[in-house]
Amino acid sequence: MKLSMLLWLASVLPQPLADQTCLATTVYLEARSESTIGQYAVAEVALRRRDRGTWGDSVCEVVTSPRQFALTTTASTFEVTDLNSWTKAWKIAGDSISNWSLPKGERTVYVPQADHFATLAVTTTWSTKRVRTIGEHAFYAVSN
């Protein structure tokens, strides 16, 4: 399925399916080759940003904020072709949304305070507060 179709679906689906679609697409684009924990950490960053409201009030608004996640830097013609990775990303997105709906003290947290991440190949100038490295991603607490 093309990325443009997934984004269109997210625009017409009711909540919480719209947010799960956007989050699953983000996990797929950003971390499909990473470990399960790395994928949960990417989802966690998006959900933390949603809670803070700076980048939007829904997951879809957050992950489509300009130049913040791969959804805005990947060509709309990109094809989601790895069904196993998509299925895993969908599950992680749903689990993450459910986990994040719990009271703060009951949530499973992989990257405490992290609201940004980058691949290790990128030298960041916007933060030195690295929270954790998981696979090929470094997670940062920037807005704390």
PDB file of C-alpha atoms in Angstrom:
ATOM      1  CA  MET A   1       0.000   0.000   0.000  1.00  0.00           C
ATOM      2  CA  LYS A   2       1.256   3.482  -0.812  1.00  0.00           C
ATOM      3  CA  LEU A   3       2.041   5.947   1.945  1.00  0.00           C
ATOM      4  CA  SER A   4      -0.450   8.408   0.429  1.00  0.00           C
ATOM      5  CA  MET A   5      -3.226   5.803   0.848  1.00  0.00           C
ATOM      6  CA  LEU A   6      -2.333   5.168   4.491  1.00  0.00           C
ATOM      7  CA  LEU A   7      -2.424   8.905   5.205  1.00  0.00           C
ATOM      8  CA  TRP A   8      -5.760   9.224   3.438  1.00  0.00           C
ATOM      9  CA  LEU A   9      -7.141   6.306   5.468  1.00  0.00           C
ATOM     10  CA  ALA A  10      -5.969   7.968   8.674  1.00  0.00           C
ATOM     11  CA  SER A  11      -7.841  11.121   7.648  1.00  0.00           C
ATOM     12  CA  VAL A  12     -11.170   9.305   7.343  1.00  0.00           C
ATOM     13  CA  LEU A  13     -10.926   6.668  10.064  1.00  0.00           C
ATOM     14  CA  PRO A  14     -12.490   7.312  13.476  1.00  0.00           C
ATOM     15  CA  GLN A  15     -10.348   7.579  16.591  1.00  0.00           C
ATOM     16  CA  PRO A  16      -8.505   5.617  17.881  1.00  0.00           C
ATOM     17  CA  LEU A  17      -7.973   3.845  14.533  1.00  0.00           C
ATOM     18  CA  ALA A  18      -6.682   7.019  12.877  1.00  0.00           C
ATOM     19  CA  ASP A  19      -3.995   7.479  15.516  1.00  0.00           C
ATOM     20  CA  GLN A  20      -3.078   3.795  15.407  1.00  0.00           C
ATOM     21  CA  THR A  21      -2.685   4.017  11.619  1.00  0.00           C
ATOM     22  CA  CYS A  22      -0.445   7.094  11.869  1.00  0.00           C
ATOM     23  CA  LEU A  23       1.605   5.602  14.695  1.00  0.00           C
ATOM     24  CA  ALA A  24       2.002   2.233  12.946  1.00  0.00           C
ATOM     25  CA  THR A  25       3.116   3.983   9.770  1.00  0.00           C
ATOM     26  CA  THR A  26       5.652   6.013  11.749  1.00  0.00           C
ATOM     27  CA  VAL A  27       7.015   2.926  13.514  1.00  0.00           C
ATOM     28  CA  TYR A  28       7.257   1.156  10.160  1.00  0.00           C
ATOM     29  CA  LEU A  29       9.071   4.028   8.455  1.00  0.00           C
ATOM     30  CA  GLU A  30      11.357   4.937  11.346  1.00  0.00           C
ATOM     31  CA  ALA A  31      12.186   1.600  12.956  1.00  0.00           C
ATOM     32  CA  ARG A  32      11.021  -1.478  11.071  1.00  0.00           C
ATOM     33  CA  SER A  33      14.576  -2.856  11.087  1.00  0.00           C
ATOM     34  CA  GLU A  34      15.019  -2.186  14.818  1.00  0.00           C
ATOM     35  CA  SER A  35      14.287  -4.406  17.806  1.00  0.00           C
ATOM     36  CA  THR A  36      10.831  -4.562  19.329  1.00  0.00           C
ATOM     37  CA  ILE A  37      11.982  -2.328  22.207  1.00  0.00           C
ATOM     38  CA  GLY A  38      13.372   0.173  19.700  1.00  0.00           C
ATOM     39  CA  GLN A  39      10.026   0.257  17.927  1.00  0.00           C
ATOM     40  CA  TYR A  40       8.156   0.779  21.212  1.00  0.00           C
ATOM     41  CA  ALA A  41      10.567   3.616  22.026  1.00  0.00           C
ATOM     42  CA  VAL A  42       9.794   5.388  18.731  1.00  0.00           C
ATOM     43  CA  ALA A  43       6.069   5.084  19.464  1.00  0.00           C
ATOM     44  CA  GLU A  44       6.641   6.376  22.987  1.00  0.00           C
ATOM     45  CA  VAL A  45       8.323   9.544  21.687  1.00  0.00           C
ATOM     46  CA  ALA A  46       5.313  10.309  19.474  1.00  0.00           C
ATOM     47  CA  LEU A  47       2.857   9.679  22.325  1.00  0.00           C
ATOM     48  CA  ARG A  48       4.861  11.832  24.744  1.00  0.00           C
ATOM     49  CA  ARG A  49       4.831  14.635  22.176  1.00  0.00           C
ATOM     50  CA  ARG A  50       1.065  14.291  21.802  1.00  0.00           C
ATOM     51  CA  ASP A  51       0.647  14.604  25.560  1.00  0.00           C
ATOM     52  CA  ARG A  52       2.737  17.770  25.598  1.00  0.00           C
ATOM     53  CA  GLY A  53       0.635  19.314  22.824  1.00  0.00           C
ATOM     54  CA  THR A  54       3.485  21.291  21.284  1.00  0.00           C
ATOM     55  CA  TRP A  55       3.388  19.331  18.035  1.00  0.00           C
ATOM     56  CA  GLY A  56      -0.364  18.629  17.941  1.00  0.00           C
ATOM     57  CA  ASP A  57      -3.234  17.178  19.924  1.00  0.00           C
ATOM     58  CA  SER A  58      -3.472  13.836  18.115  1.00  0.00           C
ATOM     59  CA  VAL A  59      -0.864  11.293  17.119  1.00  0.00           C
ATOM     60  CA  CYS A  60      -1.571  12.039  13.458  1.00  0.00           C
ATOM     61  CA  GLU A  61      -0.934  15.761  13.998  1.00  0.00           C
ATOM     62  CA  VAL A  62       2.295  15.015  15.866  1.00  0.00           C
ATOM     63  CA  VAL A  63       3.791  12.618  13.332  1.00  0.00           C
ATOM     64  CA  THR A  64       2.838  14.824  10.383  1.00  0.00           C
ATOM     65  CA  SER A  65       4.362  17.976  11.889  1.00  0.00           C
ATOM     66  CA  PRO A  66       6.847  19.319   9.337  1.00  0.00           C
ATOM     67  CA  ARG A  67      10.289  17.652   9.422  1.00  0.00           C
ATOM     68  CA  GLN A  68       9.662  15.857  12.723  1.00  0.00           C
ATOM     69  CA  PHE A  69       9.062  12.253  11.615  1.00  0.00           C
ATOM     70  CA  ALA A  70       9.563  10.199   8.451  1.00  0.00           C
ATOM     71  CA  LEU A  71       5.933  10.672   7.421  1.00  0.00           C
ATOM     72  CA  THR A  72       6.804  14.174   6.216  1.00  0.00           C
ATOM     73  CA  THR A  73      10.133  13.339   4.607  1.00  0.00           C
ATOM     74  CA  THR A  74       9.187  10.133   2.775  1.00  0.00           C
ATOM     75  CA  ALA A  75       7.738  10.317  -0.720  1.00  0.00           C
ATOM     76  CA  SER A  76       3.974   9.762  -0.795  1.00  0.00           C
ATOM     77  CA  THR A  77       4.577   7.142  -3.480  1.00  0.00           C
ATOM     78  CA  PHE A  78       6.580   5.011  -1.012  1.00  0.00           C
ATOM     79  CA  GLU A  79       5.133   1.499  -0.845  1.00  0.00           C
ATOM     80  CA  VAL A  80       4.657  -0.408   2.392  1.00  0.00           C
ATOM     81  CA  THR A  81       5.625  -3.846   1.119  1.00  0.00           C
ATOM     82  CA  ASP A  82       6.916  -5.791   4.125  1.00  0.00           C
ATOM     83  CA  LEU A  83       3.708  -7.275   5.520  1.00  0.00           C
ATOM     84  CA  ASN A  84       5.405  -8.869   8.533  1.00  0.00           C
ATOM     85  CA  SER A  85       6.973  -5.554   9.543  1.00  0.00           C
ATOM     86  CA  TRP A  86       3.673  -3.718   8.966  1.00  0.00           C
ATOM     87  CA  THR A  87       1.769  -6.234  11.109  1.00  0.00           C
ATOM     88  CA  LYS A  88       4.333  -5.849  13.890  1.00  0.00           C
ATOM     89  CA  ALA A  89       4.213  -2.022  13.637  1.00  0.00           C
ATOM     90  CA  TRP A  90       0.380  -2.130  13.838  1.00  0.00           C
ATOM     91  CA  LYS A  91       0.534  -4.253  16.994  1.00  0.00           C
ATOM     92  CA  ILE A  92       3.186  -2.050  18.583  1.00  0.00           C
ATOM     93  CA  ALA A  93       1.150   1.054  17.793  1.00  0.00           C
ATOM     94  CA  GLY A  94      -1.989  -0.424  19.357  1.00  0.00           C
ATOM     95  CA  ASP A  95      -0.127  -1.716  22.407  1.00  0.00           C
ATOM     96  CA  SER A  96       1.617   1.636  22.832  1.00  0.00           C
ATOM     97  CA  ILE A  97      -1.625   3.614  22.670  1.00  0.00           C
ATOM     98  CA  SER A  98      -3.176   1.270  25.245  1.00  0.00           C
ATOM     99  CA  ASN A  99      -0.104   1.472  27.478  1.00  0.00           C
ATOM    100  CA  TRP A 100      -0.043   5.275  27.239  1.00  0.00           C
ATOM    101  CA  SER A 101      -3.703   5.473  28.306  1.00  0.00           C
ATOM    102  CA  LEU A 102      -2.729   4.029  31.699  1.00  0.00           C
ATOM    103  CA  PRO A 103      -1.917   6.326  34.635  1.00  0.00           C
ATOM    104  CA  LYS A 104       1.716   7.510  34.414  1.00  0.00           C
ATOM    105  CA  GLY A 105       2.877   5.299  37.275  1.00  0.00           C
ATOM    106  CA  GLU A 106       1.495   2.170  35.605  1.00  0.00           C
ATOM    107  CA  ARG A 107       2.938   2.656  32.117  1.00  0.00           C
ATOM    108  CA  THR A 108       5.825   0.689  30.699  1.00  0.00           C
ATOM    109  CA  VAL A 109       8.397   3.334  29.743  1.00  0.00           C
ATOM    110  CA  TYR A 110      11.399   2.576  27.523  1.00  0.00           C
ATOM    111  CA  VAL A 111      12.917   6.040  27.078  1.00  0.00           C
ATOM    112  CA  PRO A 112      11.991   8.224  30.082  1.00  0.00           C
ATOM    113  CA  GLN A 113      11.544  11.903  29.192  1.00  0.00           C
ATOM    114  CA  ALA A 114      12.652  11.363  25.563  1.00  0.00           C
ATOM    115  CA  ASP A 115      10.811  13.509  23.059  1.00  0.00           C
ATOM    116  CA  HIS A 116      13.262  13.237  20.141  1.00  0.00           C
ATOM    117  CA  PHE A 117      15.371  10.563  18.488  1.00  0.00           C
ATOM    118  CA  ALA A 118      17.866  10.333  15.676  1.00  0.00           C
ATOM    119  CA  THR A 119      19.882   7.624  14.030  1.00  0.00           C
ATOM    120  CA  LEU A 120      23.392   7.216  15.364  1.00  0.00           C
ATOM    121  CA  ALA A 121      24.685   8.336  11.967  1.00  0.00           C
ATOM    122  CA  VAL A 122      23.375  11.858  12.671  1.00  0.00           C
ATOM    123  CA  THR A 123      25.292  14.296  14.832  1.00  0.00           C
ATOM    124  CA  THR A 124      22.726  16.315  16.730  1.00  0.00           C
ATOM    125  CA  THR A 125      23.224  19.977  17.509  1.00  0.00           C
ATOM    126  CA  TRP A 126      19.872  20.346  19.239  1.00  0.00           C
ATOM    127  CA  SER A 127      20.532  18.201  22.314  1.00  0.00           C
ATOM    128  CA  THR A 128      23.218  16.651  24.452  1.00  0.00           C
ATOM    129  CA  LYS A 129      20.718  15.028  26.844  1.00  0.00           C
ATOM    130  CA  ARG A 130      20.795  11.476  25.494  1.00  0.00           C
ATOM    131  CA  VAL A 131      18.411   9.275  27.463  1.00  0.00           C
ATOM    132  CA  ARG A 132      19.190   5.927  25.885  1.00  0.00           C
ATOM    133  CA  THR A 133      20.553   4.268  22.785  1.00  0.00           C
ATOM    134  CA  ILE A 134      18.572   1.383  21.335  1.00  0.00           C
ATOM    135  CA  GLY A 135      19.896  -0.237  18.189  1.00  0.00           C
ATOM    136  CA  GLU A 136      20.700   2.455  15.647  1.00  0.00           C
ATOM    137  CA  HIS A 137      18.680   5.187  17.415  1.00  0.00           C
ATOM    138  CA  ALA A 138      19.667   7.620  20.140  1.00  0.00           C
ATOM    139  CA  PHE A 139      16.787   9.023  22.200  1.00  0.00           C
ATOM    140  CA  TYR A 140      16.966  12.529  23.653  1.00  0.00           C
ATOM    141  CA  ALA A 141      15.135  14.638  26.229  1.00  0.00           C
ATOM    142  CA  VAL A 142      15.034  18.027  24.529  1.00  0.00           C
ATOM    143  CA  SER A 143      11.928  19.773  25.802  1.00  0.00           C
ATOM    144  CA  ASN A 144      12.305  19.056  29.509  1.00  0.00           C
TER     145      ASN A 144
END
